[in-house]
Short mmCIF file of C-alpha atoms in Angstrom, two decimals:
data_model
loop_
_atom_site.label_atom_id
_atom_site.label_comp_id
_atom_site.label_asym_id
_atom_site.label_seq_id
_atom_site.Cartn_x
_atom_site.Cartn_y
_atom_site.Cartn_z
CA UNK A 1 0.00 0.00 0.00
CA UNK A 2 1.35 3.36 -1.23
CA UNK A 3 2.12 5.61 2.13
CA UNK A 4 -0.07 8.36 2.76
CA UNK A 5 1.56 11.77 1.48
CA UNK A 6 2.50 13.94 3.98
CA UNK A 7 1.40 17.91 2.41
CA UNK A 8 2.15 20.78 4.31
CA UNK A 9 -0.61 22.92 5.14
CA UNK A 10 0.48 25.26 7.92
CA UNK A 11 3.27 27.24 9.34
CA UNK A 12 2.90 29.67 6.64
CA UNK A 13 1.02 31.80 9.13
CA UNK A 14 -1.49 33.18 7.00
CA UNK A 15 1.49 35.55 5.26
CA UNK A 16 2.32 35.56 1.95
CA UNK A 17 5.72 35.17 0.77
CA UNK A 18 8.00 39.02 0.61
CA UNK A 19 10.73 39.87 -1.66
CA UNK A 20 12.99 40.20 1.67
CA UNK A 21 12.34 36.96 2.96
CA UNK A 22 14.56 34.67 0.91
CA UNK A 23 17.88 36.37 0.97
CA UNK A 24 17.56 37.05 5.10
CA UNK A 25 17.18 33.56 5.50
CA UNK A 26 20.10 32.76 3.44
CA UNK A 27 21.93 35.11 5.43
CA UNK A 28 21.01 34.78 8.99
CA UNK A 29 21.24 30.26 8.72
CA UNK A 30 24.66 31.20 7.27
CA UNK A 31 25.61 33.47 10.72
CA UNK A 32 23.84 30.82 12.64
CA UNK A 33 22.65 27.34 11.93
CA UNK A 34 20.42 27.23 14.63
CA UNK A 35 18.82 30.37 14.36
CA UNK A 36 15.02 29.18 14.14
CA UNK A 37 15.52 26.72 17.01
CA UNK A 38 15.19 30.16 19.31
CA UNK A 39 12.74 32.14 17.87
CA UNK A 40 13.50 34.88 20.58
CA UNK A 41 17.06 35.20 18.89
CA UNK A 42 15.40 35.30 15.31
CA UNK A 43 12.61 37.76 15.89
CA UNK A 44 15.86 39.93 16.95
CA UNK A 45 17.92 38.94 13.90
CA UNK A 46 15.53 39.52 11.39
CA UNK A 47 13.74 42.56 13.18
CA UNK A 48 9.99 41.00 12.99
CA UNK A 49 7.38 39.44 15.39
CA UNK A 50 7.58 35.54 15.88
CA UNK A 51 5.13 34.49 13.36
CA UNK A 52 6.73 36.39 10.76
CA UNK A 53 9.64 34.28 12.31
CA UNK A 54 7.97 31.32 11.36
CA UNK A 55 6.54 32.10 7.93
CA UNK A 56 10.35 32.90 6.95
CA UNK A 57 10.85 29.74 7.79
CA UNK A 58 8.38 28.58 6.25
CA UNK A 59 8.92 29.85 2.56
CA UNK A 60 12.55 29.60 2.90
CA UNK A 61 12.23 25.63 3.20
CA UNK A 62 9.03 25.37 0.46
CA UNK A 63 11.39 27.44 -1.56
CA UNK A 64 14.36 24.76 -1.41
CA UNK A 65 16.36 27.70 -0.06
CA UNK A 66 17.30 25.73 3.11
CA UNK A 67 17.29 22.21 4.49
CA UNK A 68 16.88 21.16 7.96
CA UNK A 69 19.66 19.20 9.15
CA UNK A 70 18.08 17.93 12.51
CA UNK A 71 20.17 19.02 15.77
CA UNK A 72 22.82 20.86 13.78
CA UNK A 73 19.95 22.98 12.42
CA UNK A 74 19.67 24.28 8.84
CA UNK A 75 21.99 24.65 6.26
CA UNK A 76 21.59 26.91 2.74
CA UNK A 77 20.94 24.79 -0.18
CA UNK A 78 23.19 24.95 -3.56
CA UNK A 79 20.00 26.65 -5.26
CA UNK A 80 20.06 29.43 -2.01
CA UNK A 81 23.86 29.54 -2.42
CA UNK A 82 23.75 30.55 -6.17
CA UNK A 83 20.54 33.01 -6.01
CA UNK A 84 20.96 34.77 -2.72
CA UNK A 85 24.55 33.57 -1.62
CA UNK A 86 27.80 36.38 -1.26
CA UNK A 87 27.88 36.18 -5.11
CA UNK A 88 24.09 35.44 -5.41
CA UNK A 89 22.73 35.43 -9.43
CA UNK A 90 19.81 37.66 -8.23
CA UNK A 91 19.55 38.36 -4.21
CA UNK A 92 17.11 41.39 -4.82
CA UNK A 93 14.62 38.57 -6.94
CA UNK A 94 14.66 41.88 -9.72
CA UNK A 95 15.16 39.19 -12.78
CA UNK A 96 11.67 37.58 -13.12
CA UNK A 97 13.36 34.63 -14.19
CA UNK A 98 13.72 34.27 -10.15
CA UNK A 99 10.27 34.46 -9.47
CA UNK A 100 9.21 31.31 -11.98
CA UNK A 101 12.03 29.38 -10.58
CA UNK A 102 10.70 30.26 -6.96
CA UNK A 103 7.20 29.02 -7.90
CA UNK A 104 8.49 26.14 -9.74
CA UNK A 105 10.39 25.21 -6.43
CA UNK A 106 7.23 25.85 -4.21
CA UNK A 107 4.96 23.81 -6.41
CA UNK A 108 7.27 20.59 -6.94
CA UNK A 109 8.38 19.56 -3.18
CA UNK A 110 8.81 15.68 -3.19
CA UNK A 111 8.86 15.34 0.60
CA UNK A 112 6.46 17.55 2.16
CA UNK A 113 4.29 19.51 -0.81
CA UNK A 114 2.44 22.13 -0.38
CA UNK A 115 -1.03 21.25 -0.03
CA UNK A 116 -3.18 23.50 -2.52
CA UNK A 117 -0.03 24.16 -4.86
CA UNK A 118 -0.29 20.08 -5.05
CA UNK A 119 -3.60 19.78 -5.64
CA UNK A 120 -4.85 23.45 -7.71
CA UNK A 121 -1.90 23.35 -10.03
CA UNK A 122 -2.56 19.50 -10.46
CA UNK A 123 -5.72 17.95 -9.99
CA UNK A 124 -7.70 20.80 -10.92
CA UNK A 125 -10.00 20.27 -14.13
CA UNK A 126 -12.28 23.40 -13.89
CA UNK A 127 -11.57 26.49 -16.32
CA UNK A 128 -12.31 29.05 -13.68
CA UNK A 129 -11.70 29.36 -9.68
CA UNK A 130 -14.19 30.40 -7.21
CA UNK A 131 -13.36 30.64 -3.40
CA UNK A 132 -16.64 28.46 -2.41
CA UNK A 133 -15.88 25.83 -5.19
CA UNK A 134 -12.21 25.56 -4.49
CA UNK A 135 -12.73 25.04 -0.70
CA UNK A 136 -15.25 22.25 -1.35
CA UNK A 137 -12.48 19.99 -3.50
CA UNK A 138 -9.76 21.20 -0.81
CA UNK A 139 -11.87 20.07 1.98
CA UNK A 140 -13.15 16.50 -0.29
CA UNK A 141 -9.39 16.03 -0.24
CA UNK A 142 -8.33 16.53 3.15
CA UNK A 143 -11.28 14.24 4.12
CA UNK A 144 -9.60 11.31 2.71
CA UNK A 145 -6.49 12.28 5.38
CA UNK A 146 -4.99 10.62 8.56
CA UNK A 147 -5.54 13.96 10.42
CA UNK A 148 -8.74 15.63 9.46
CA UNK A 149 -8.57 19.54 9.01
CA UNK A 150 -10.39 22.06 9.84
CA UNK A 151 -12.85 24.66 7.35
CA UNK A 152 -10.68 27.29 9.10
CA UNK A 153 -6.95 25.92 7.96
CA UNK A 154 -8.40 25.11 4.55
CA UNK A 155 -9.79 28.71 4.37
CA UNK A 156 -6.69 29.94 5.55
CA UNK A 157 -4.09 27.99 3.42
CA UNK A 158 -6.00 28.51 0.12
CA UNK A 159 -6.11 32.66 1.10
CA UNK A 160 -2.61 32.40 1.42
CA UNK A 161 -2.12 30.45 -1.97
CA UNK A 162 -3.99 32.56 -3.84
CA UNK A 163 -2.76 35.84 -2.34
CA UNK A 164 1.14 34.89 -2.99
CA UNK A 165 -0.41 35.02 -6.98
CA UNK A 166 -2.96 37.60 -6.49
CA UNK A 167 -3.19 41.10 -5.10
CA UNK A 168 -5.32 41.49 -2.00
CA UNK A 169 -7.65 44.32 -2.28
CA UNK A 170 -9.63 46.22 0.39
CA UNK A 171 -12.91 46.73 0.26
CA UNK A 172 -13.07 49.62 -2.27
CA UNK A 173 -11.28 47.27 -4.30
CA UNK A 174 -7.63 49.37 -4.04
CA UNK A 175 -4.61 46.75 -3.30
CA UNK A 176 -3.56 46.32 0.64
CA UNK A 177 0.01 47.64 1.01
CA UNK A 178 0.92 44.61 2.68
CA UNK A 179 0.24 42.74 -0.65
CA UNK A 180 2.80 44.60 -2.60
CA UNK A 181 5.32 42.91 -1.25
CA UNK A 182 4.76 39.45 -2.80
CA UNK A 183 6.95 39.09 -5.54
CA UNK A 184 4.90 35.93 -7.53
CA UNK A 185 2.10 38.49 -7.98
CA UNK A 186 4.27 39.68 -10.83
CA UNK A 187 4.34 36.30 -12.31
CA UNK A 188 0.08 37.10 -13.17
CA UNK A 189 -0.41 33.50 -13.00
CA UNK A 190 -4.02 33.82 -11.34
CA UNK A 191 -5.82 36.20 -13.11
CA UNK A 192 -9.44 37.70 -12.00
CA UNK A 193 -12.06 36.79 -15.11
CA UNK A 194 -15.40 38.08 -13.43
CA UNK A 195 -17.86 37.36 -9.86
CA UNK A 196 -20.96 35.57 -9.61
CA UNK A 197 -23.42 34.66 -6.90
CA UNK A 198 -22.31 32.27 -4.25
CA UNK A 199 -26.04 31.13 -4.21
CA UNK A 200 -29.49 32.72 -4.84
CA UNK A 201 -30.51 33.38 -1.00
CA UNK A 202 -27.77 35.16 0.17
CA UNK A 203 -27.25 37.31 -3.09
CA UNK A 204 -23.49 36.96 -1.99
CA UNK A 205 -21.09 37.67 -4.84
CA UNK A 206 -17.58 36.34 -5.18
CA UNK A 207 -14.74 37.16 -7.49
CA UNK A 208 -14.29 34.48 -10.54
CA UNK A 209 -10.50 33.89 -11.19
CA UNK A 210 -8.86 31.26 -13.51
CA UNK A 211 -4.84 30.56 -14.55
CA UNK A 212 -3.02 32.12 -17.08
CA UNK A 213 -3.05 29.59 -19.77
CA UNK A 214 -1.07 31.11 -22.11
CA UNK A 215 2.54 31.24 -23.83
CA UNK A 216 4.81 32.77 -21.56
CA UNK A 217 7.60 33.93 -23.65
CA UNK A 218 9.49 35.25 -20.10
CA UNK A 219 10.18 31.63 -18.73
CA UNK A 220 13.18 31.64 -21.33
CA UNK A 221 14.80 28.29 -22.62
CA UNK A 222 17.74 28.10 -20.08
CA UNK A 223 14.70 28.65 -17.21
CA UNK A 224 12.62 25.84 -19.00
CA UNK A 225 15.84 23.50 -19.47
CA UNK A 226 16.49 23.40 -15.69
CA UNK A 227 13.05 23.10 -14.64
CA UNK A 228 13.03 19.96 -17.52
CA UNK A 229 16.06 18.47 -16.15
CA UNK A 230 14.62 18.86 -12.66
CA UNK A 231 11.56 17.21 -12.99
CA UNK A 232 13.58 13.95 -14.85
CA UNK A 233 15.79 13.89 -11.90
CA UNK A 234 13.13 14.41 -8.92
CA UNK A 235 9.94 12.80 -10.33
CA UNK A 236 11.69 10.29 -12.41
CA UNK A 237 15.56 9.57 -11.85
CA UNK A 238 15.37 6.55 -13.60
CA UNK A 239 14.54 7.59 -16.62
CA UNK A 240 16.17 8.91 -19.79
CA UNK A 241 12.90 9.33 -22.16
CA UNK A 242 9.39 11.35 -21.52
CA UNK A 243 6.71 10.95 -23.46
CA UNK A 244 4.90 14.77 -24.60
CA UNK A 245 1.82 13.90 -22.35
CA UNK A 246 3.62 13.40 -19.04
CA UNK A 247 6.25 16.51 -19.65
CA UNK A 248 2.67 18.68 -20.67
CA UNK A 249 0.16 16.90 -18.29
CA UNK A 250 1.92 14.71 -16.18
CA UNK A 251 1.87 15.65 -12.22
CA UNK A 252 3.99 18.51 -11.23
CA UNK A 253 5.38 18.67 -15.21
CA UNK A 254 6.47 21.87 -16.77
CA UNK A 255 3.42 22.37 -18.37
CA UNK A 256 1.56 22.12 -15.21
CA UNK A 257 3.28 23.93 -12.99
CA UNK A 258 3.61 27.14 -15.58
CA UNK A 259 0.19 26.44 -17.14
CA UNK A 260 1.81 26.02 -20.92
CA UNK A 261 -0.54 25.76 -24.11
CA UNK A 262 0.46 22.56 -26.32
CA UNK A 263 1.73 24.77 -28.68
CA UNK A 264 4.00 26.64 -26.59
CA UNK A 265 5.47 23.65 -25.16
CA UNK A 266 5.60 21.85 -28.21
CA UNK A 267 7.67 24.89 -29.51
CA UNK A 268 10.21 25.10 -26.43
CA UNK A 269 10.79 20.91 -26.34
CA UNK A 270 11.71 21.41 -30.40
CA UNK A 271 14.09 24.25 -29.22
CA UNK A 272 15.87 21.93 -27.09
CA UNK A 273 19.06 20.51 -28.58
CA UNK A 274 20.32 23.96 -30.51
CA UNK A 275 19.37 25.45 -26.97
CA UNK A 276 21.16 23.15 -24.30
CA UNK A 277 24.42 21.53 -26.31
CA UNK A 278 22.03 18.09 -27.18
CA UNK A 279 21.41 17.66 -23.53
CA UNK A 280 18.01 17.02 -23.94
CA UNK A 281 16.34 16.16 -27.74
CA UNK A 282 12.66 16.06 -29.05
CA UNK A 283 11.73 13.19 -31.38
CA UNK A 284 8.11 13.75 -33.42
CA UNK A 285 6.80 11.50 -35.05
CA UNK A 286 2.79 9.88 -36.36
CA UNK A 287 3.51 7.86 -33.55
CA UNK A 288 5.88 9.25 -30.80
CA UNK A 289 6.70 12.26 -29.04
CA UNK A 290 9.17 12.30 -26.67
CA UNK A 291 11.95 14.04 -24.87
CA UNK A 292 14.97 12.59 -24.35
CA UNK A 293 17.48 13.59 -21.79
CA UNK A 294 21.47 12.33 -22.56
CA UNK A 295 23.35 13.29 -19.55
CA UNK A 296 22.98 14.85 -15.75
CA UNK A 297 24.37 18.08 -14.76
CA UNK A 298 25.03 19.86 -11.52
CA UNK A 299 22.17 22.19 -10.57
CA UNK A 300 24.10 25.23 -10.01
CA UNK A 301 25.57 24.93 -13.53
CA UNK A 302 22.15 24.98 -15.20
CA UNK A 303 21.25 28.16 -13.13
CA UNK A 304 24.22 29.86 -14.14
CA UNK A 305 23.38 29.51 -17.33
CA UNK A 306 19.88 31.07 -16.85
CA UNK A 307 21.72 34.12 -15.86
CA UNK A 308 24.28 34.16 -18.22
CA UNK A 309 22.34 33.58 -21.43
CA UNK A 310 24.23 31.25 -22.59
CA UNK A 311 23.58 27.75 -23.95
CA UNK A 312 23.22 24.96 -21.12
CA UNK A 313 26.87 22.74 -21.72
CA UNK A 314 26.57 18.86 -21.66
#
């Protein structure tokens, strides 16, 4: 019997991530290891109240930015090193090439996923999103857990989902200040279509929002190269060859996780061995599609070579 997944749901403490977050983490585990084993010393360290502490914490570890290490405490990852490291690619996150790599890291955690990145980005079929209709799936899928939730976490993880995609806006409909500081809202990736009724009694409206399903010509090749060779080595380390479907449909695939038309996709996997020294190819045919990937590289080297526009080497 396949084990349960274990999703994380909370500790994000209803905060969205900030475009400061990241690179204080990087710096303050650097100083000290055990830094968010006191949270006394870290609400002094990083100037902020302790569950700001924790959703830090939080984002820094969903964003693969640091690893727990048990008793010796956390360590910076190779992919915090090279972003937000003494000679960090981008430790402002200015490049938005930082922000899709962010969200690709956020939505493809293989020990602990987050909970509505797993499911919304995955699982769901609908062509629009409605607050009431996406906390009735959330809530038919945390029934079928160990440890039942409550309406209040759901509510309160999916706010925070959307909102690290979204603008929050007041009641006049101007943005909240304290949104503006969530760098994935410039990604546009949940856009607002429209509001309907929640139901005929209560005359209650909502706002109607779907995913930008479109070609995104700012994830460039070297971005979409790395993200390729990461899903082959996370999701699927023993193989060399994908079929189109599971790189375009396939759970927590490219085309997923940045919500890519067929056609764009097709375009980018076709781009492939000009754009990354024949480390990957594409093979088309009346009966096959697939990608093929000839060799494994060292993650840092493939995000250098987002940020250096040049060709990924084999």
């Amino acid at each position: 019997m396949k084990p349960q997944t274990k999703y994380k749901i909370s500790g994000h403490e209803t905060f969205p991530l900030r475009y400061t977050w990241l690179p204080k983490a990087v710096k303050i585990v650097k100083d000290n290891p055990k830094i968010f084993s006191d949270e006394d010393d870290a609400m002094v360290s990083l100037g902020v109240g302790k569950n700001m502490v924790r959703a830090i914490r939080f984002w820094s570890e969903a964003a693969g930015i640091i690893k727990f290490q048990g008793k010796n405490g956390f360590i910076v990852t190779e992919f915090g090193e090279a972003l937000f490291g003494e000679d960090g690619l981008d430790p402002y996150l200015e490049d938005i090439q930082t922000l899709w790599l962010i969200h690709w890291k956020l939505s493809t955690q293989v020990s602990e996923p987050l909970f509505a990145w797993d499911y919304l980005l995955n699982q769901w079929q609908e062509p629009d999103l409605t607050r009431t209709a996406v906390l009735r799936f959330l809530q038919q899928k945390a029934n079928t857990f160990d440890k039942k939730l409550s309406s209040v976490t759901l509510e309160q993880h999916f706010d925070t989902f959307l909102h690290t995609y979204f603008p929050t806006r007041g009641r006049k409909g101007h943005i909240q200040e304290d949104n503006l500081d969530c760098p994935l809202v410039e990604l546009e990736l949940i856009q607002k279509i429209g509001e309907r009724e929640v139901d005929n009694a209560s005359r209650k409206r909502e706002l109607i929002y779907a995913f930008r399903r479109e070609p995104k010509p700012e994830i460039s090749d070297r971005l979409f190269a790395y993200c390729l060779h990461d899903f082959f080595i996370q999701r699927n380390p023993n193989e060399t060859t994908l079929s189109f479907r599971e790189i375009s449909v396939g759970h927590v695939s490219p085309g997923q996780i940045f919500k890519l038309p067929e056609d764009d996709l097709r375009e980018r996997l076709e781009s492939l061995n000009s754009q990354t020294n024949k480390l990957f190819s594409y093979q088309e045919s009346q009966s096959i599609q697939q990608v093929s990937k000839h060799s494994t590289l060292q993650e840092t080297t493939l995000i250098k070579a987002i940020y250096d526009h040049e060709k990924v080497c084999s």
